[in-house]
């Protein structure tokens, strides 16, 4: 009876490490509530399976044999997997990928441990007659070995399941998960066959080959995602620099135009003064006042809008807000941004460029009377508070990070850039779409200069 209890507990316990891997692979993407639900569900599954199996074995309904254990092993994982898929959403194809890799690893580990036991039996280290001891011992060794390997497996899945990938990987996982599933099907083929002479140590070499192929697939997936990210980020950085250069060129051109207007005004200054002196001498004050207003208008034309003291950011704001004004969008802007390091100023200017460009695109879809864009930047000591809002009557879908998503090709790059800016500078970002307004709020600490 004691061996039935020990073996049953070890059997159900050995299911937990792979199930935990299914959860831990997505842990960085989950909320605290989701984590609590997963853990609670796993605890219920473990207790229910353990109690039911003990009842069935002790009651004699099921035979306490290795063949029964093999059948149970192919079923006990199902409640854990279903519960993880239900709670951890929307990552179905990634769940399939994790399940296939973890099962191949499980089969390889079982096969290796059985082979070691086979060698020990032939060497006389383990007695063949004590068969009731061998299976619980194998389960114990397997469980400990799996737990020791968990940190490496979790680190791999956490690395490839990040949310900050430059490209969307949802469709990618839909197709890539098929590869390890095919390898798993090949590995499970002999397990499903009722062939007495097929034993674990005879399948060691085939399973080593399949495990190596699976390892190559897993490493290729990670390398492919990292390489795609690197190439995409390089192109994005080049585009950002090109946009920054264009913005600076536009700003420089604007300054040149201002200088030209000032030179023209300077050439006519004597003419204006003579006219003004004549009008005042003739007591024609109305015309004199009109001339003064005309002179003021000419002077205002020579000015260039300065939104903030940060030259790099101001160039971007001037370029993109001027473009918004030309498109008939009512712009309200006030920005208190000091001079900062060149790297931070460049990154911040790109965030402004992307967000304002998105706001302009959204405003163009609104009625002319509802085309409004508001930009407000308030500095509180070393903290920067940024608010960009525009009218938008449509529906916005947000991802797990609270940032808006889109399936339209060529769109969504600005939000990915914002996500990387948030992670790099530890900023707080909140996006909302309420009562006809889409708002983006950013709060971050100014980096030390």
Coordinates of C-alpha atoms in Angstrom, one line a residue:
X1 CA 0.0 0.0 0.0
X2 CA 2.8 2.4 0.9
X3 CA 4.4 1.9 -2.6
X4 CA 1.0 2.6 -4.2
X5 CA 0.8 5.9 -2.4
X6 CA 4.4 6.9 -3.1
X7 CA 4.3 5.9 -6.8
X8 CA 1.0 7.7 -7.3
X9 CA 2.2 10.9 -5.7
X10 CA 5.4 10.8 -7.7
X11 CA 3.5 10.1 -10.9
X12 CA 1.3 13.2 -10.5
X13 CA 4.2 15.2 -9.2
X14 CA 6.2 14.5 -12.3
X15 CA 3.5 16.2 -14.4
X16 CA 4.0 19.5 -12.5
X17 CA 7.5 20.6 -13.9
X18 CA 6.4 20.5 -17.6
X19 CA 3.1 22.1 -16.6
X20 CA 5.0 24.8 -14.8
X21 CA 7.2 25.4 -17.9
X22 CA 4.0 25.9 -19.9
X23 CA 3.1 28.7 -17.4
X24 CA 6.6 30.2 -16.8
X25 CA 7.3 30.6 -20.5
X26 CA 4.6 33.3 -20.6
X27 CA 5.1 34.7 -17.0
X28 CA 6.6 38.0 -18.1
X29 CA 3.6 38.7 -20.2
X30 CA 1.0 37.9 -17.5
X31 CA -0.8 40.1 -15.0
X32 CA -0.7 39.2 -11.3
X33 CA -4.3 38.1 -11.6
X34 CA -3.5 35.7 -14.4
X35 CA -0.6 34.2 -12.4
X36 CA -2.8 33.6 -9.4
X37 CA -5.5 31.9 -11.5
X38 CA -2.9 29.6 -13.2
X39 CA -1.3 28.6 -9.9
X40 CA -4.7 28.0 -8.3
X41 CA -5.8 25.9 -11.2
X42 CA -2.6 23.8 -11.2
X43 CA -3.0 23.2 -7.5
X44 CA -6.6 21.9 -8.0
X45 CA -5.4 19.7 -10.9
X46 CA -2.6 18.2 -8.8
X47 CA -4.8 17.5 -5.8
X48 CA -7.7 16.1 -7.8
X49 CA -5.6 13.8 -10.0
X50 CA -3.6 12.5 -6.9
X51 CA -6.7 11.7 -4.9
X52 CA -8.6 10.1 -7.8
X53 CA -5.7 7.9 -8.7
X54 CA -5.1 6.8 -5.1
X55 CA -8.7 5.9 -4.8
X56 CA -8.8 3.9 -8.0
X57 CA -5.5 2.1 -7.3
X58 CA -6.3 1.3 -3.6
X59 CA -9.9 0.2 -4.6
X60 CA -8.5 -2.2 -7.2
X61 CA -10.4 -0.6 -10.1
X62 CA -7.1 -0.1 -11.9
X63 CA -4.0 -2.2 -11.9
X64 CA -0.9 -0.8 -10.3
X65 CA 1.5 -1.5 -13.2
X66 CA 4.0 0.3 -15.4
X67 CA 1.7 -0.2 -18.5
X68 CA -1.1 1.6 -16.6
X69 CA 1.3 4.3 -15.6
X70 CA 2.4 4.9 -19.3
X71 CA -1.3 5.2 -20.3
X72 CA -1.9 7.7 -17.5
X73 CA 1.2 9.7 -18.3
X74 CA -0.3 10.4 -21.7
X75 CA -3.5 11.8 -20.1
X76 CA -2.6 13.5 -16.9
X77 CA -1.0 16.6 -18.6
X78 CA -4.3 17.5 -20.4
X79 CA -6.1 19.4 -17.6
X80 CA -2.9 21.5 -16.9
X81 CA -2.6 22.3 -20.6
X82 CA -6.2 23.2 -21.1
X83 CA -6.2 25.4 -18.0
X84 CA -3.0 27.2 -19.2
X85 CA -4.5 27.9 -22.7
X86 CA -7.7 29.2 -21.1
X87 CA -6.0 31.6 -18.7
X88 CA -2.9 32.6 -20.7
X89 CA -4.4 34.2 -23.8
X90 CA -4.1 35.0 -26.8
X91 CA -1.1 32.7 -27.3
X92 CA -2.6 29.4 -28.6
X93 CA 0.1 28.7 -31.2
X94 CA 2.9 29.6 -28.8
X95 CA 1.3 27.1 -26.4
X96 CA 1.5 24.5 -29.0
X97 CA 5.1 25.3 -29.6
X98 CA 6.0 25.1 -25.9
X99 CA 4.0 21.8 -25.5
X100 CA 5.8 20.2 -28.5
X101 CA 9.3 21.1 -27.3
X102 CA 8.6 20.3 -23.6
X103 CA 7.2 16.8 -24.6
X104 CA 10.1 16.0 -26.8
X105 CA 12.4 17.0 -23.9
X106 CA 10.3 14.9 -21.5
X107 CA 10.6 11.8 -23.8
X108 CA 14.3 12.2 -24.2
X109 CA 14.8 12.6 -20.5
X110 CA 12.7 9.5 -19.7
X111 CA 14.6 7.5 -22.3
X112 CA 18.0 8.6 -21.0
X113 CA 17.1 7.8 -17.4
X114 CA 15.7 4.3 -18.4
X115 CA 18.9 3.6 -20.3
X116 CA 21.0 4.6 -17.2
X117 CA 18.8 2.3 -15.1
X118 CA 19.2 -0.5 -17.7
X119 CA 23.0 -0.2 -17.5
X120 CA 22.9 -0.1 -13.6
X121 CA 20.8 -3.3 -13.6
X122 CA 23.2 -5.1 -15.9
X123 CA 26.1 -4.0 -13.7
X124 CA 24.3 -5.3 -10.6
X125 CA 23.9 -1.9 -9.0
X126 CA 20.1 -2.1 -9.1
X127 CA 18.4 -5.4 -8.3
X128 CA 15.9 -6.6 -11.0
X129 CA 13.7 -8.3 -8.4
X130 CA 12.8 -5.0 -6.7
X131 CA 10.6 -3.9 -9.5
X132 CA 8.3 -2.0 -7.2
X133 CA 11.2 0.3 -6.3
X134 CA 12.5 0.9 -9.8
X135 CA 9.5 2.9 -11.2
X136 CA 9.1 5.4 -8.3
X137 CA 12.9 5.8 -8.3
X138 CA 12.8 6.6 -12.0
X139 CA 10.0 9.1 -11.5
X140 CA 11.9 10.7 -8.7
X141 CA 15.1 11.0 -10.7
X142 CA 13.2 12.3 -13.7
X143 CA 11.4 15.0 -11.7
X144 CA 14.6 16.2 -10.1
X145 CA 16.3 16.3 -13.5
X146 CA 13.5 18.2 -15.1
X147 CA 13.5 20.8 -12.3
X148 CA 17.2 21.3 -12.7
X149 CA 16.7 22.0 -16.4
X150 CA 13.8 24.3 -15.9
X151 CA 15.8 27.6 -15.6
X152 CA 17.5 27.0 -19.0
X153 CA 14.2 26.1 -20.7
X154 CA 12.3 29.1 -19.1
X155 CA 15.1 31.5 -20.2
X156 CA 14.8 30.3 -23.8
X157 CA 11.0 30.7 -24.0
X158 CA 11.1 34.1 -22.2
X159 CA 13.6 35.3 -24.7
X160 CA 11.6 34.4 -27.8
X161 CA 8.2 35.3 -26.3
X162 CA 9.0 39.0 -25.6
X163 CA 6.4 41.6 -26.4
X164 CA 9.0 44.2 -27.6
X165 CA 9.9 42.4 -30.9
X166 CA 10.1 44.9 -33.7
X167 CA 7.9 42.7 -35.9
X168 CA 4.6 41.1 -35.0
X169 CA 5.1 37.3 -34.5
X170 CA 1.5 36.2 -34.2
X171 CA 1.3 34.8 -37.7
X172 CA 4.8 33.5 -37.4
X173 CA 4.0 31.1 -34.5
X174 CA 1.0 29.8 -36.4
X175 CA 3.3 28.1 -38.9
X176 CA 6.5 27.6 -37.0
X177 CA 4.7 25.5 -34.2
X178 CA 4.1 22.8 -36.9
X179 CA 7.8 21.8 -37.0
X180 CA 8.3 20.6 -33.5
X181 CA 4.8 19.0 -33.6
X182 CA 6.0 16.9 -36.6
X183 CA 9.1 15.9 -34.7
X184 CA 7.0 15.0 -31.7
X185 CA 4.7 12.9 -33.8
X186 CA 7.7 10.9 -35.0
X187 CA 9.0 10.5 -31.5
X188 CA 5.6 9.3 -30.2
X189 CA 5.0 6.8 -33.0
X190 CA 6.8 3.9 -31.2
X191 CA 5.2 4.8 -27.9
X192 CA 1.7 4.2 -29.3
X193 CA 2.7 0.8 -30.8
X194 CA 2.1 -2.3 -28.7
X195 CA 5.4 -4.0 -29.6
X196 CA 6.9 -5.9 -26.7
X197 CA 10.5 -5.8 -27.9
X198 CA 10.5 -2.0 -28.3
X199 CA 12.2 -0.9 -25.1
X200 CA 13.5 2.4 -24.0
X201 CA 17.2 1.8 -24.4
X202 CA 16.7 0.6 -28.0
X203 CA 15.1 4.0 -28.8
X204 CA 17.9 6.1 -27.2
X205 CA 19.8 6.8 -30.5
X206 CA 16.6 7.7 -32.5
X207 CA 15.4 10.0 -29.8
X208 CA 18.8 11.6 -29.5
X209 CA 18.6 12.3 -33.3
X210 CA 15.1 13.8 -32.9
X211 CA 16.2 15.8 -29.9
X212 CA 19.1 17.2 -31.8
X213 CA 16.8 18.1 -34.7
X214 CA 14.4 19.8 -32.2
X215 CA 17.3 21.7 -30.6
X216 CA 18.4 23.0 -34.0
X217 CA 14.8 24.1 -34.8
X218 CA 14.6 25.9 -31.4
X219 CA 17.9 27.6 -31.9
X220 CA 17.0 28.6 -35.4
X221 CA 13.7 30.1 -34.2
X222 CA 15.5 32.2 -31.7
X223 CA 18.2 33.2 -34.1
X224 CA 15.7 34.1 -36.8
X225 CA 13.6 36.3 -34.5
X226 CA 16.7 38.1 -33.2
X227 CA 18.1 38.6 -36.7
X228 CA 14.7 39.9 -37.9
X229 CA 14.6 42.3 -35.0
X230 CA 18.2 43.5 -35.6
X231 CA 17.6 44.1 -39.4
X232 CA 14.2 45.8 -38.8
X233 CA 15.6 48.0 -36.0
X234 CA 18.5 49.0 -38.3
X235 CA 16.2 50.0 -41.0
X236 CA 14.0 51.9 -38.5
X237 CA 16.9 53.7 -37.1
X238 CA 18.1 54.7 -40.6
X239 CA 14.6 55.9 -41.4
X240 CA 14.5 57.8 -38.1
X241 CA 17.8 59.5 -38.8
X242 CA 16.6 60.3 -42.3
X243 CA 13.4 61.8 -40.8
X244 CA 15.5 63.7 -38.3
X245 CA 17.8 65.1 -41.0
X246 CA 14.8 66.1 -43.1
X247 CA 13.2 67.8 -40.1
X248 CA 16.4 69.7 -39.4
X249 CA 16.7 70.7 -43.1
X250 CA 13.1 72.0 -43.0
X251 CA 13.8 73.9 -39.8
X252 CA 17.0 75.4 -41.4
X253 CA 15.1 76.3 -44.5
X254 CA 12.4 78.0 -42.3
X255 CA 15.2 80.0 -40.6
X256 CA 16.6 81.0 -43.9
X257 CA 13.2 82.2 -45.0
X258 CA 12.8 84.2 -41.8
X259 CA 16.2 85.7 -42.4
X260 CA 15.2 86.7 -46.0
X261 CA 12.0 88.3 -44.8
X262 CA 14.0 90.2 -42.1
X263 CA 16.4 91.5 -44.7
X264 CA 13.5 92.6 -46.9
X265 CA 12.0 94.4 -43.9
X266 CA 15.3 96.0 -43.0
X267 CA 15.7 97.4 -46.6
X268 CA 12.2 99.1 -46.3
X269 CA 12.7 100.3 -42.7
X270 CA 13.5 103.9 -43.9
X271 CA 10.5 103.9 -46.1
X272 CA 8.2 102.8 -43.3
X273 CA 9.6 105.4 -40.9
X274 CA 9.2 108.2 -43.4
X275 CA 5.6 107.2 -44.1
X276 CA 4.8 106.9 -40.4
X277 CA 6.5 110.3 -39.7
X278 CA 4.5 112.0 -42.5
X279 CA 1.2 110.5 -41.4
X280 CA 1.7 111.6 -37.8
X281 CA 2.7 115.1 -38.9
X282 CA -0.5 115.3 -41.0
X283 CA -2.5 114.1 -38.0
X284 CA -3.7 111.2 -40.0
X285 CA -3.7 108.8 -37.0
X286 CA -6.0 106.1 -38.5
X287 CA -3.6 105.5 -41.4
X288 CA -0.7 105.7 -39.1
X289 CA -2.2 103.0 -36.9
X290 CA -2.9 100.9 -39.9
X291 CA 0.7 101.3 -41.0
X292 CA 1.9 100.3 -37.5
X293 CA -0.2 97.1 -37.7
X294 CA 1.2 96.4 -41.1
X295 CA 4.7 96.7 -39.8
X296 CA 3.8 94.4 -36.9
X297 CA 2.5 91.9 -39.3
X298 CA 5.6 92.0 -41.3
X299 CA 7.7 91.5 -38.2
X300 CA 5.6 88.6 -37.1
X301 CA 6.3 86.9 -40.4
X302 CA 10.0 86.9 -39.7
X303 CA 9.5 85.0 -36.5
X304 CA 9.7 81.2 -36.3
X305 CA 7.7 79.2 -33.7
X306 CA 9.8 78.1 -30.8
X307 CA 7.9 75.4 -28.8
X308 CA 10.7 74.5 -26.5
X309 CA 14.4 75.2 -25.6
X310 CA 15.5 71.8 -26.8
X311 CA 16.8 72.5 -30.3
X312 CA 16.4 68.9 -31.6
X313 CA 12.9 68.4 -30.3
X314 CA 11.9 71.9 -31.3
X315 CA 12.9 71.2 -34.9
X316 CA 10.7 68.1 -34.9
X317 CA 7.8 69.9 -33.3
X318 CA 8.0 72.8 -35.7
X319 CA 8.1 70.5 -38.8
X320 CA 5.2 68.2 -37.8
X321 CA 3.0 70.7 -36.1
X322 CA 3.4 73.1 -39.1
X323 CA 2.4 70.2 -41.4
X324 CA -0.7 69.6 -39.2
X325 CA -1.7 73.3 -39.4
X326 CA -1.3 73.3 -43.2
X327 CA -3.8 70.4 -43.3
X328 CA -6.4 72.4 -41.5
X329 CA -6.0 70.9 -38.0
X330 CA -6.4 73.2 -35.1
X331 CA -3.2 72.8 -33.1
X332 CA -2.7 73.8 -29.5
X333 CA 0.9 73.2 -28.3
X334 CA 2.9 74.1 -25.2
X335 CA 6.1 72.4 -24.4
X336 CA 8.6 72.9 -21.6
X337 CA 11.5 70.7 -22.6
X338 CA 15.1 71.7 -21.6
X339 CA 18.3 70.9 -23.4
X340 CA 19.2 67.2 -22.8
X341 CA 21.8 64.8 -24.1
X342 CA 21.9 64.3 -27.9
X343 CA 20.8 60.7 -27.6
X344 CA 17.8 61.4 -25.5
X345 CA 16.8 64.4 -27.5
X346 CA 16.9 62.4 -30.7
X347 CA 14.9 59.5 -29.2
X348 CA 12.3 62.0 -27.7
X349 CA 12.0 63.9 -31.0
X350 CA 11.3 60.6 -32.8
X351 CA 8.5 59.8 -30.3
X352 CA 7.0 63.2 -30.9
X353 CA 7.3 62.8 -34.7
X354 CA 5.6 59.4 -34.7
X355 CA 2.8 60.4 -32.3
X356 CA 2.1 63.7 -34.0
X357 CA 2.1 61.9 -37.4
X358 CA -0.4 59.3 -36.1
X359 CA -2.6 62.1 -34.7
X360 CA -2.5 63.9 -38.0
X361 CA -3.6 60.7 -39.9
X362 CA -6.4 60.1 -37.4
X363 CA -7.5 63.8 -37.6
X364 CA -7.7 63.7 -41.4
X365 CA -10.4 61.1 -41.1
X366 CA -12.6 63.4 -38.9
X367 CA -14.9 66.1 -40.0
X368 CA -13.2 69.4 -40.6
X369 CA -14.8 70.9 -37.5
X370 CA -13.4 68.1 -35.4
X371 CA -9.8 68.2 -36.5
X372 CA -8.1 69.1 -33.3
X373 CA -4.6 68.2 -32.0
X374 CA -3.4 69.2 -28.5
X375 CA 0.2 68.8 -27.3
X376 CA 1.2 69.6 -23.7
X377 CA 4.5 69.0 -22.0
X378 CA 4.9 70.0 -18.4
X379 CA 8.2 69.7 -16.5
X380 CA 8.2 69.2 -12.7
X381 CA 11.8 69.3 -11.5
X382 CA 13.4 66.3 -13.1
X383 CA 10.1 64.7 -14.3
X384 CA 8.6 65.2 -17.8
X385 CA 4.8 64.9 -18.3
X386 CA 3.7 64.6 -21.9
X387 CA 0.1 64.6 -23.2
X388 CA -0.8 64.3 -26.9
X389 CA -4.5 64.0 -27.8
X390 CA -6.6 64.2 -30.9
X391 CA -10.2 63.7 -31.9
X392 CA -11.0 60.1 -33.0
X393 CA -14.5 58.5 -33.3
X394 CA -13.4 55.0 -34.3
X395 CA -12.6 51.9 -32.2
X396 CA -9.1 51.2 -31.0
X397 CA -7.8 47.8 -30.0
X398 CA -5.1 47.7 -27.4
X399 CA -2.5 45.0 -26.8
X400 CA -1.3 43.4 -23.5
X401 CA 0.9 46.5 -22.8
X402 CA -2.0 48.9 -23.3
X403 CA -0.7 50.3 -26.6
X404 CA -2.9 50.4 -29.6
X405 CA -2.5 47.8 -32.3
X406 CA -3.4 47.6 -36.0
X407 CA -3.3 44.9 -38.7
X408 CA -3.0 47.5 -41.5
X409 CA 0.3 46.9 -43.4
X410 CA 2.9 49.6 -42.8
X411 CA 1.2 51.0 -39.7
X412 CA 1.9 50.5 -36.0
X413 CA 5.6 51.3 -36.3
X414 CA 5.2 54.5 -34.2
X415 CA 3.7 52.5 -31.2
X416 CA 6.6 49.9 -31.4
X417 CA 9.0 52.8 -31.3
X418 CA 7.1 54.2 -28.3
X419 CA 7.3 50.8 -26.6
X420 CA 11.1 50.7 -27.0
X421 CA 11.4 54.3 -25.8
X422 CA 9.3 53.3 -22.7
X423 CA 11.5 50.3 -21.9
X424 CA 14.8 52.1 -22.5
X425 CA 14.0 55.2 -20.4
X426 CA 11.6 53.4 -17.9
X427 CA 8.7 55.7 -18.8
X428 CA 5.1 55.2 -17.9
X429 CA 2.8 55.2 -20.9
X430 CA -1.0 55.3 -20.9
X431 CA -3.1 55.3 -24.0
X432 CA -6.9 55.8 -23.9
X433 CA -9.7 56.3 -26.3
X434 CA -12.7 57.8 -24.6
X435 CA -15.5 60.1 -25.5
X436 CA -14.2 60.8 -28.9
X437 CA -10.6 61.6 -27.8
X438 CA -7.5 59.5 -28.3
X439 CA -4.9 60.4 -25.7
X440 CA -1.3 59.3 -25.1
X441 CA 0.2 60.2 -21.7
X442 CA 3.9 59.7 -21.0
X443 CA 5.7 60.3 -17.8
X444 CA 9.4 59.8 -17.4
X445 CA 12.4 61.1 -15.5
X446 CA 14.8 63.4 -17.4
X447 CA 18.2 61.6 -17.8
X448 CA 21.1 63.2 -16.1
X449 CA 23.2 65.3 -18.5

